[in-house]
Short mmCIF file of C-alpha atoms in Angstrom, two decimals:
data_model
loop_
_atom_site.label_atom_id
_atom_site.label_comp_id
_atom_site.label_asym_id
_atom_site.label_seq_id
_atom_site.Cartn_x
_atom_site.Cartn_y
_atom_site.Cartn_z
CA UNK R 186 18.17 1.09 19.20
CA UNK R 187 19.39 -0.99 22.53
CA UNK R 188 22.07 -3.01 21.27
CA UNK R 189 20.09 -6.12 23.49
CA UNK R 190 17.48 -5.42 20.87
CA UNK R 191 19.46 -5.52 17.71
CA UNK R 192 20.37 -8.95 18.94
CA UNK R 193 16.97 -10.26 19.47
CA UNK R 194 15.79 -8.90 16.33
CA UNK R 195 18.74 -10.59 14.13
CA UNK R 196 17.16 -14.12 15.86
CA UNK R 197 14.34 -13.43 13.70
CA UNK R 198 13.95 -15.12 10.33
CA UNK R 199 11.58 -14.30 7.46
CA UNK R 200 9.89 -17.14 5.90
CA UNK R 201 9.55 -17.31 2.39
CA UNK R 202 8.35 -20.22 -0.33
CA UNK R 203 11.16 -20.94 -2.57
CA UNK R 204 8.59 -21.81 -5.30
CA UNK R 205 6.29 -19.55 -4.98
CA UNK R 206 8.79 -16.57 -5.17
CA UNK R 207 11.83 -15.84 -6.82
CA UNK R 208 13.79 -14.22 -3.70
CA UNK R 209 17.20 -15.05 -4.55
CA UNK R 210 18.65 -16.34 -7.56
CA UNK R 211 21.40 -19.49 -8.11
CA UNK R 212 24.46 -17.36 -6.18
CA UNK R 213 22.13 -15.79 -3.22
CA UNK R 214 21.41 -12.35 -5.10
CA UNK R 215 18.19 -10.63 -3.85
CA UNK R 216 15.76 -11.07 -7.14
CA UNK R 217 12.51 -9.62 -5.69
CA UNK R 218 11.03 -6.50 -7.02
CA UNK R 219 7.62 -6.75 -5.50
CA UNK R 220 7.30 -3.81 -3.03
CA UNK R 221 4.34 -2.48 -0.68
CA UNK R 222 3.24 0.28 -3.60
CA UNK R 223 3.11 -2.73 -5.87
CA UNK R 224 1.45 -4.72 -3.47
CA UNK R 225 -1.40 -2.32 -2.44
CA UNK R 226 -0.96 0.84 -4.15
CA UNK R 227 -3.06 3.81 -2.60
CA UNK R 228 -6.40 5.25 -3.00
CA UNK R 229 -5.67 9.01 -2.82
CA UNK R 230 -1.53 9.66 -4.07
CA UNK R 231 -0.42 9.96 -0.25
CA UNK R 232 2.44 7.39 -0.40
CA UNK R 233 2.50 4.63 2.48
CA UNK R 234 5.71 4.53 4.73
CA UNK R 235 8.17 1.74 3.70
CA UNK R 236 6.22 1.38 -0.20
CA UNK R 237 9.54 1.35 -1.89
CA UNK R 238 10.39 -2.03 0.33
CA UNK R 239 9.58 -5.36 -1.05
CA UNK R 240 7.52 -7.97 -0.02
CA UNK R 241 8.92 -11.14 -0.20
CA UNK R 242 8.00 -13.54 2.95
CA UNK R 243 4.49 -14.32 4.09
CA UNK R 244 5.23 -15.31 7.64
CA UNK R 245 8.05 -14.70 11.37
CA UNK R 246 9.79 -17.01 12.48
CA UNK R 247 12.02 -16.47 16.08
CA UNK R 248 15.36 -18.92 16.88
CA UNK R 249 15.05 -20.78 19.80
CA UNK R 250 17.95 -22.99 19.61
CA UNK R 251 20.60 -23.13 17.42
CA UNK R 252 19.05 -25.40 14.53
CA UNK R 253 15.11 -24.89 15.18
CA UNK R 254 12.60 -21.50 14.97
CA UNK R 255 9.29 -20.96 16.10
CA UNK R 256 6.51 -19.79 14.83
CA UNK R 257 2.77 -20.22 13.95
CA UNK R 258 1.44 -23.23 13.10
CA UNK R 259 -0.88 -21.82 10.32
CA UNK R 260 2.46 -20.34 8.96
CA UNK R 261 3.66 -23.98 8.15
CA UNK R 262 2.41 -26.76 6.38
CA UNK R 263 4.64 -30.07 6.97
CA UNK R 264 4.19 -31.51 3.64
CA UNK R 265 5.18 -27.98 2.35
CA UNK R 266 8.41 -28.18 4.26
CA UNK R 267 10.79 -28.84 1.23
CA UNK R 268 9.99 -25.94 -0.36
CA UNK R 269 10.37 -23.41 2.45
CA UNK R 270 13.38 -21.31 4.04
CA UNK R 271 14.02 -19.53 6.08
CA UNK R 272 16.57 -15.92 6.18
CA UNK R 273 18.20 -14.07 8.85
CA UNK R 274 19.12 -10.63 8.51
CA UNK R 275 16.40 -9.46 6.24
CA UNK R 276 16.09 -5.84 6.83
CA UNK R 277 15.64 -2.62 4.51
CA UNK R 278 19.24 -2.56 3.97
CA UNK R 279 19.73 -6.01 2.45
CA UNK R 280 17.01 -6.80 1.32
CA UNK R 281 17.92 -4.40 -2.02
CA UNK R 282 17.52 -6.05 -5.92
CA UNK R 283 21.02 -6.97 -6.27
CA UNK R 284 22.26 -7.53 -3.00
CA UNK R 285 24.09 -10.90 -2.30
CA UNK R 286 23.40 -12.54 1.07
CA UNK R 287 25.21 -14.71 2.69
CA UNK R 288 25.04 -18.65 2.20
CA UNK R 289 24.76 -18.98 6.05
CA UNK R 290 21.90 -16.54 6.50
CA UNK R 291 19.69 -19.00 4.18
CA UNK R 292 18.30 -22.36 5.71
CA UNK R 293 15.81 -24.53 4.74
CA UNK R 294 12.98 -26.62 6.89
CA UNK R 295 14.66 -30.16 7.39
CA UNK R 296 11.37 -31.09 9.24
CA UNK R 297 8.50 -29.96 11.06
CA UNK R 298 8.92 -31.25 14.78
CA UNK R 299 5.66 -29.98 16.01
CA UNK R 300 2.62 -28.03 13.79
CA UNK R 301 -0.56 -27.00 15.65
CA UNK R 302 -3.65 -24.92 14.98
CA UNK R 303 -6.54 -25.50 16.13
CA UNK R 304 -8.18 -26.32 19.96
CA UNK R 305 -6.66 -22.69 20.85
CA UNK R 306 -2.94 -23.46 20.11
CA UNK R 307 -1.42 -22.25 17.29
CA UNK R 308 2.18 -23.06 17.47
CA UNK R 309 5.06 -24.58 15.39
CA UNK R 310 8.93 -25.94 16.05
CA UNK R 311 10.76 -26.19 12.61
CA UNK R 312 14.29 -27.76 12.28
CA UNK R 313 16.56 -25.92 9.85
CA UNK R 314 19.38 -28.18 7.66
CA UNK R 315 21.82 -27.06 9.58
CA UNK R 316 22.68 -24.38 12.86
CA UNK R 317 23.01 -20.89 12.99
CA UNK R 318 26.24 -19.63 14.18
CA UNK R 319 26.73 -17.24 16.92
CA UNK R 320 28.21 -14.54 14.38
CA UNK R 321 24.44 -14.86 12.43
CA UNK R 322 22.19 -14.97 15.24
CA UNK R 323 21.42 -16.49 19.35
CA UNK R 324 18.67 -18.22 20.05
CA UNK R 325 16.23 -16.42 22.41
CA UNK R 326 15.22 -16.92 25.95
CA UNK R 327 11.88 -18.45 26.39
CA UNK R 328 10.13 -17.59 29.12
CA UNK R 329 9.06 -20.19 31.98
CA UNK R 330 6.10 -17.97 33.13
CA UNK R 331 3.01 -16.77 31.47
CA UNK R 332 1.99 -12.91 31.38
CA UNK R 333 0.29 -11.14 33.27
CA UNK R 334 -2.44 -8.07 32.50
CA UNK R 335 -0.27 -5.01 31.95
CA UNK R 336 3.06 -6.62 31.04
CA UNK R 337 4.55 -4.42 28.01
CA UNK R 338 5.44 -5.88 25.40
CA UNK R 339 7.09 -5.72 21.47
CA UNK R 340 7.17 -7.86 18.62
CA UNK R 341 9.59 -8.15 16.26
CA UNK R 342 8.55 -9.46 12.47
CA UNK R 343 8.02 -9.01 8.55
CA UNK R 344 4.14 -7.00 9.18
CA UNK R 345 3.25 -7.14 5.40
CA UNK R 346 5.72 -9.53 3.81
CA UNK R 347 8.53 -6.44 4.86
CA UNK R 348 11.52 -5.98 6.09
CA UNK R 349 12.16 -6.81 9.33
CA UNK R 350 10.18 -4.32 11.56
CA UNK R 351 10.16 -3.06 15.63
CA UNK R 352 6.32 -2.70 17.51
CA UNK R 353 6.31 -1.57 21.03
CA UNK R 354 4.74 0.50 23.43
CA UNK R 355 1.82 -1.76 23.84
CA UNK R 356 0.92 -4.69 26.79
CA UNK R 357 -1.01 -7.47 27.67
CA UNK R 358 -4.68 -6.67 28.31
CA UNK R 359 -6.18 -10.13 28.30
CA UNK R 360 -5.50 -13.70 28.85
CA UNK R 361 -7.11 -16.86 28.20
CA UNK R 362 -7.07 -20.82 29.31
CA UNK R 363 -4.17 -19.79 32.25
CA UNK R 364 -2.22 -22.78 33.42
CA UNK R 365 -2.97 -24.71 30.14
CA UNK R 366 -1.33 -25.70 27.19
CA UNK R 367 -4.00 -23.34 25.44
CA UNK R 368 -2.58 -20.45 27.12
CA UNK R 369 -3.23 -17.21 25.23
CA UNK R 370 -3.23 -13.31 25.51
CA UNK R 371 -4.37 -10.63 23.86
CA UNK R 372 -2.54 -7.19 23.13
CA UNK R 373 -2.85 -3.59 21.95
CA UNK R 374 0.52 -4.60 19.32
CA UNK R 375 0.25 -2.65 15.87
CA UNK R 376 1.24 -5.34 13.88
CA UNK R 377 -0.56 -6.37 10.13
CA UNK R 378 -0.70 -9.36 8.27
CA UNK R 379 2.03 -11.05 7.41
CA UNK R 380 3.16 -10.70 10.85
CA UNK R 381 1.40 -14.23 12.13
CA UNK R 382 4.88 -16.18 13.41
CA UNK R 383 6.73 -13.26 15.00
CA UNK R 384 8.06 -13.32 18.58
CA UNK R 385 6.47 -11.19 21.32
CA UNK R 386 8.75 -9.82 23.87
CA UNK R 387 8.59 -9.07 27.61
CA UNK R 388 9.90 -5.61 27.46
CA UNK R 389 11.28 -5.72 30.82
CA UNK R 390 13.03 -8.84 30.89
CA UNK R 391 13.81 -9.41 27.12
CA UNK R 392 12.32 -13.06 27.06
CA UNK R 393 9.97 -14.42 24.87
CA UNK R 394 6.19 -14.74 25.68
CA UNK R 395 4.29 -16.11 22.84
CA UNK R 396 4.28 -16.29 19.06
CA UNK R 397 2.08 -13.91 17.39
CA UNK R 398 -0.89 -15.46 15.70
CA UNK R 399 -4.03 -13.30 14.83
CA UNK R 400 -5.28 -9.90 14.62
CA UNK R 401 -8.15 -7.52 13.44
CA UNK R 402 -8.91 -6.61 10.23
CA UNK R 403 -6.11 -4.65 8.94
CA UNK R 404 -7.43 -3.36 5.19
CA UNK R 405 -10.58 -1.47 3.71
CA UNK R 406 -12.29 -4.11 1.37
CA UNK R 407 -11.61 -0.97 -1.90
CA UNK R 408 -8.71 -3.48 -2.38
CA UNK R 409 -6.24 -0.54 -1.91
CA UNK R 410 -3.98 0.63 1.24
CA UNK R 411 -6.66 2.22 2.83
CA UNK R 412 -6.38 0.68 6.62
CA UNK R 413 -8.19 0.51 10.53
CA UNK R 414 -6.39 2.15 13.39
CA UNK R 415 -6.24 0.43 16.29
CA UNK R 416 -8.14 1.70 19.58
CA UNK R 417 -8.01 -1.42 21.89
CA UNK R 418 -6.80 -5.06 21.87
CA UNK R 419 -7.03 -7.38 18.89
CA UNK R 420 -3.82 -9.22 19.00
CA UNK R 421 -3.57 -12.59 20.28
CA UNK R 422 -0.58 -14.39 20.90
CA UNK R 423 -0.21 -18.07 21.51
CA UNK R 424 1.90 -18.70 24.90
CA UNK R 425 5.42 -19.49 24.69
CA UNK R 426 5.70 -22.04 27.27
CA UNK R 427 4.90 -24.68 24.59
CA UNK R 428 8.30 -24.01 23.17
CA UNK R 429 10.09 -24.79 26.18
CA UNK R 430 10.82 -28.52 25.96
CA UNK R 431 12.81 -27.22 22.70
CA UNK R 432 14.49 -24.33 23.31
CA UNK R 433 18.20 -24.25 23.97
CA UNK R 434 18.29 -20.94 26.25
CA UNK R 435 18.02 -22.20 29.80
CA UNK R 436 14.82 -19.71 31.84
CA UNK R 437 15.67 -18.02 34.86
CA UNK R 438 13.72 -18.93 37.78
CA UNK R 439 10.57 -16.45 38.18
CA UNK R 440 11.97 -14.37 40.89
CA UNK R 441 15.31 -13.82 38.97
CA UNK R 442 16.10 -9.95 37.83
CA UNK R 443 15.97 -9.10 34.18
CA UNK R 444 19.27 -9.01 32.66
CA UNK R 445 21.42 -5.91 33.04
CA UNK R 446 21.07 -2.99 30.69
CA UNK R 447 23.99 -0.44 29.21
CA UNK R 448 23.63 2.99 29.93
CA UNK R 449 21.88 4.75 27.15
CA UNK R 450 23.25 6.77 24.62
CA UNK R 451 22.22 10.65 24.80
CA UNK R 452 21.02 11.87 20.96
CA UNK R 453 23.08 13.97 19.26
CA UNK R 454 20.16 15.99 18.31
CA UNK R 455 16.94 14.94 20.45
CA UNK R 456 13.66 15.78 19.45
CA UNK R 457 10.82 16.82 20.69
CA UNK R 458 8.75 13.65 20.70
CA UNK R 459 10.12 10.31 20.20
CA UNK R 460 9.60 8.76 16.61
CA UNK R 461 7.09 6.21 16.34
CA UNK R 462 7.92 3.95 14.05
CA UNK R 463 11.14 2.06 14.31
CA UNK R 464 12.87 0.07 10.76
CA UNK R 465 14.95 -2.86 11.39
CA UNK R 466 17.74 -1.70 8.99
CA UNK R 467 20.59 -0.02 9.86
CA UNK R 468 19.14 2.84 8.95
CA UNK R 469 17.22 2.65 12.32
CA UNK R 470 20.24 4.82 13.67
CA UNK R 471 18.67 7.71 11.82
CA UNK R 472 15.62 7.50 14.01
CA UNK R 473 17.02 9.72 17.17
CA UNK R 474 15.80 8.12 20.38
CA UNK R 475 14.88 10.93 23.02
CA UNK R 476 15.35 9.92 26.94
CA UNK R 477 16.35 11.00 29.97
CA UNK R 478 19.59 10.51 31.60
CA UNK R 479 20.00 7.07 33.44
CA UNK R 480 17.20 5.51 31.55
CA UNK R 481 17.18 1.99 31.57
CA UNK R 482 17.44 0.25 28.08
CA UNK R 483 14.20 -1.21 28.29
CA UNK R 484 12.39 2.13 29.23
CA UNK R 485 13.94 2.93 25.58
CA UNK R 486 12.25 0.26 24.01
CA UNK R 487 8.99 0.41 25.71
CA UNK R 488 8.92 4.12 24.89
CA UNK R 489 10.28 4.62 21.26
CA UNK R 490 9.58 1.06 19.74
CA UNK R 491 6.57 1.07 17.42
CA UNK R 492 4.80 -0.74 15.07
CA UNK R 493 5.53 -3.24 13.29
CA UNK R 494 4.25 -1.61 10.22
CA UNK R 495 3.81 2.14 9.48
CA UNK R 496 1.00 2.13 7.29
CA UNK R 497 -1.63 2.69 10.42
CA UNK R 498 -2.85 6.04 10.94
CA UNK R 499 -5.07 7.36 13.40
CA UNK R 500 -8.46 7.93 12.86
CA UNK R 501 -11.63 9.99 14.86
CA UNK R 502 -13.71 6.82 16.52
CA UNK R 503 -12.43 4.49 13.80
CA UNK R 504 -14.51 5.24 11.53
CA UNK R 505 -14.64 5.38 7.74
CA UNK R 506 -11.71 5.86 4.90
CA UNK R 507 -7.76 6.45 6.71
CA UNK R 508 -5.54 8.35 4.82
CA UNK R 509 -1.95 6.26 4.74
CA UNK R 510 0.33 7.99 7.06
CA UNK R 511 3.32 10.95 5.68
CA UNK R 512 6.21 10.05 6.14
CA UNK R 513 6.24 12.84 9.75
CA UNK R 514 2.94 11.63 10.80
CA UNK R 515 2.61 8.48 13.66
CA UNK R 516 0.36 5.52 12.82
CA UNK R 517 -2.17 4.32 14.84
CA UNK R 518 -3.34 0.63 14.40
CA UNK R 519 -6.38 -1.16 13.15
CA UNK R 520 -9.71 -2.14 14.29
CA UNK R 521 -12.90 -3.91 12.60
CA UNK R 522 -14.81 -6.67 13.72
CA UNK R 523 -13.30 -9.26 11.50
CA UNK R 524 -10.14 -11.37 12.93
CA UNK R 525 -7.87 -12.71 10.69
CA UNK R 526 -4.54 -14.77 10.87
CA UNK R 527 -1.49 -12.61 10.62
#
C-alpha cells in the first residue's frame, strides 16, 4: 500500500460502546471474541472473507485535528457520550484475543461539539479526553471544495464492525443541494454496514470529501451472509466542508497541486490482475500491487484499493441468492431498493 495511505488510514478510529461490549479488559487486552462467522454465519459452508475477524465497533470515525474526529451524526448520541471511545490502530493484526493495545490508542468522547441528522446533513465533531500524538496518528486534510461527477474516490472504515478496511476504485456519480450546507454525493463505494462514519477520500489529492453515511441494502432477509452486489450508486456521503471550521489541517487553495507522490515500489512477484480487496493490517503487504513503471501513488490506490468489505460477490443482473466470495474470487457490491444507515 502507498505509504500516504497507511497514514490516512491510521487517522481512522473505530468506535465502540464501552458498555455494550467487552473490547478490552482493566490493562487494555483485546477481550472480544465475536467474529463475522459468529456474527452472520453462512447459508451454504462457503466461508466469507475476513469471518475469523471480530466485530467489535458499530461505527468510523476520521481525525481532523489533534483532539476531535468526525463522523456521522446517527453514529453518536450526545447523552451516550460517556460511554463511548474511540481506538486507533484497529486492524487484523491487533485486534487478536489477547493482544494489549496501547493506553494512547484508546480515547474517550469528552463531548459532542456538533451532532446532526436530519434536513440532509448527517454529520458529527466529537472531542476526545485528550490529543493524539503525531507517533499515533495526523489529522487529515479537509477539503475546501465540493466534488465533482467523476472524482474517484476511497473510503477507509470498520464495514461490518471489522477491522479496519481499504474501498477504492469507485467515484462520484451524483450530487445533491451544491453550494449548501446540505451538500451531498452519491458513489459506486463497496462499503456495508457498520461503515456509516468513515472518511471518503479524493483519490487524487488525498483530502477528505465527506463522511460516509448511508447505503443500499447490504443482506438477504434469510438472516444469514447471503448479500447484494453492487451495479450502480447507492452510497451517499455527507460533504466535508461542514467540518472545516474544526479541522486543524489548513486546505490548499482550489487550484493548488495534489501533494507529491514516491515512486512506486515494483512487486517482487506481480500478478496477473491486481487483488481486489485490500486489509488494513499489516498483512496488507501480502497483497502484491501490480503497476507500471512511473505510476503515480494515487494511480495505485485508485486501481488496487477495494472494498471496504469482502463479503460482496458478483452476481448475473442482481438477482436472487449470492454465494459469499472464496477467498481467490473479487466481490462485487450490493444493490436492493431499501437504503439503510451504514
Amino acid at each position: 500500500m502507498p505509504p500516504e495511505w497507511t497514514l490516512i488510514g491510521d487517522a481512522v478510529a473505530m468506535i465502540y460502546d464501552t458498555q455494550g461490549n467487552r473490547v478490552f479488559d482493566s490493562q487494555g487486552v483485546f477481550q472480544y471474541e465475536q467474529s463475522l462467522h459468529d456474527k452472520h454465519g453462512d447459508c451454504d459452508g462457503t466461508p466469507l472473507r475476513f469471518s475469523g475477524q471480530p466485530t467489535p465497533g458499530h461505527c468510523a470515525a476520521t481525525l481532523i485535528a489533534p483532539n476531535k474526529v468526525a463522523t456521522a451524526g446517527h453514529c453518536i448520541k450526545p447523552h451516550l457520550c460517556g460511554r463511548l471511545a474511540f481506538v486507533f490502530g484497529a486492524t487484523s493484526d491487533a485486534m487478536v484475543f489477547g493482544t494489549r493495545f496501547a493506553a494512547d490508542l484508546r480515547y474517550s468522547c469528552a463531548s459532542v461539539e456538533i451532532s446532526e441528522s436530519t434536513g440532509g446533513k448527517d454529520w458529527a465533531v466529537v472531542r476526545l479526553d485528550r490529543s493524539v500524538p503525531d507517533s499515533v496518528a495526523s489529522p487529515v486534510r479537509v477539503a475546501s471544495t465540493e466534488v465533482t461527477i467523476g472524482t474517484p474516490v476511497m473510503c477507509i472504515g470498520h464495514p461490518d464492525d471489522l477491522p479496519r478496511k481499504y474501498a477504492g476504485d469507485a467515484q462520484v456519480n451524483e450530487v445533491m443541494q451544491s453550494g449548501t450546507d446540505a451538500f451531498r454525493f452519491a458513489t459506486n463505494l463497496d462499503t456495508f454496514v457498520g461503515s456509516s462514519g468513515s472518511g471518503v477520500f479524493d483519490i487524487e489529492r488525498r483530502e477528505m470529501v465527506g463522511i460516509l453515511v448511508s447505503g443500499r441494502r447490504d443482506y438477504d432477509d434469510k438472516g444469514c451472509a447471503i448479500t447484494y452486489p453492487l451495479e450502480r450508486g447507492g452510497e451517499w456521503v455527507t460533504g466535508a466542508k461542514l467540518l472545516l471550521p474544526y479541522s486543524s489541517v489548513p486546505a490548499p487553495s482550489a487550484s493548488s497541486p495534489p501533494p507529491p507522490s514516491p515512486p512506486p515500489h515494483p512487486p517482487p512477484h506481480p500478478p496477473s490482475a491486481p487483488p481486489a480487496i485490500l486489509d488494513g493490517g499489516d498483512d496488507s503487504a501480502s497483497f502484491v500491487i501490480s503497476v507500471a513503471a512511473g505510476a503515480s501513488a494515487a494511480a495505485v490506490a485508485c486501481l488496487c484499493l477495494a472494498a471496504c468489505v469482502a463479503l460482496k460477490v458478483a452476481s448475473p443482473h442482481g438477482q436472487g441468492s449470492v454465494k459469499p466470495p472464496k477467498a481467490e474470487q473479487a466481490p462485487g457490491g450490493t444493490t436492493g431498493n431499501a437504503a439503510q444507515n451504514c
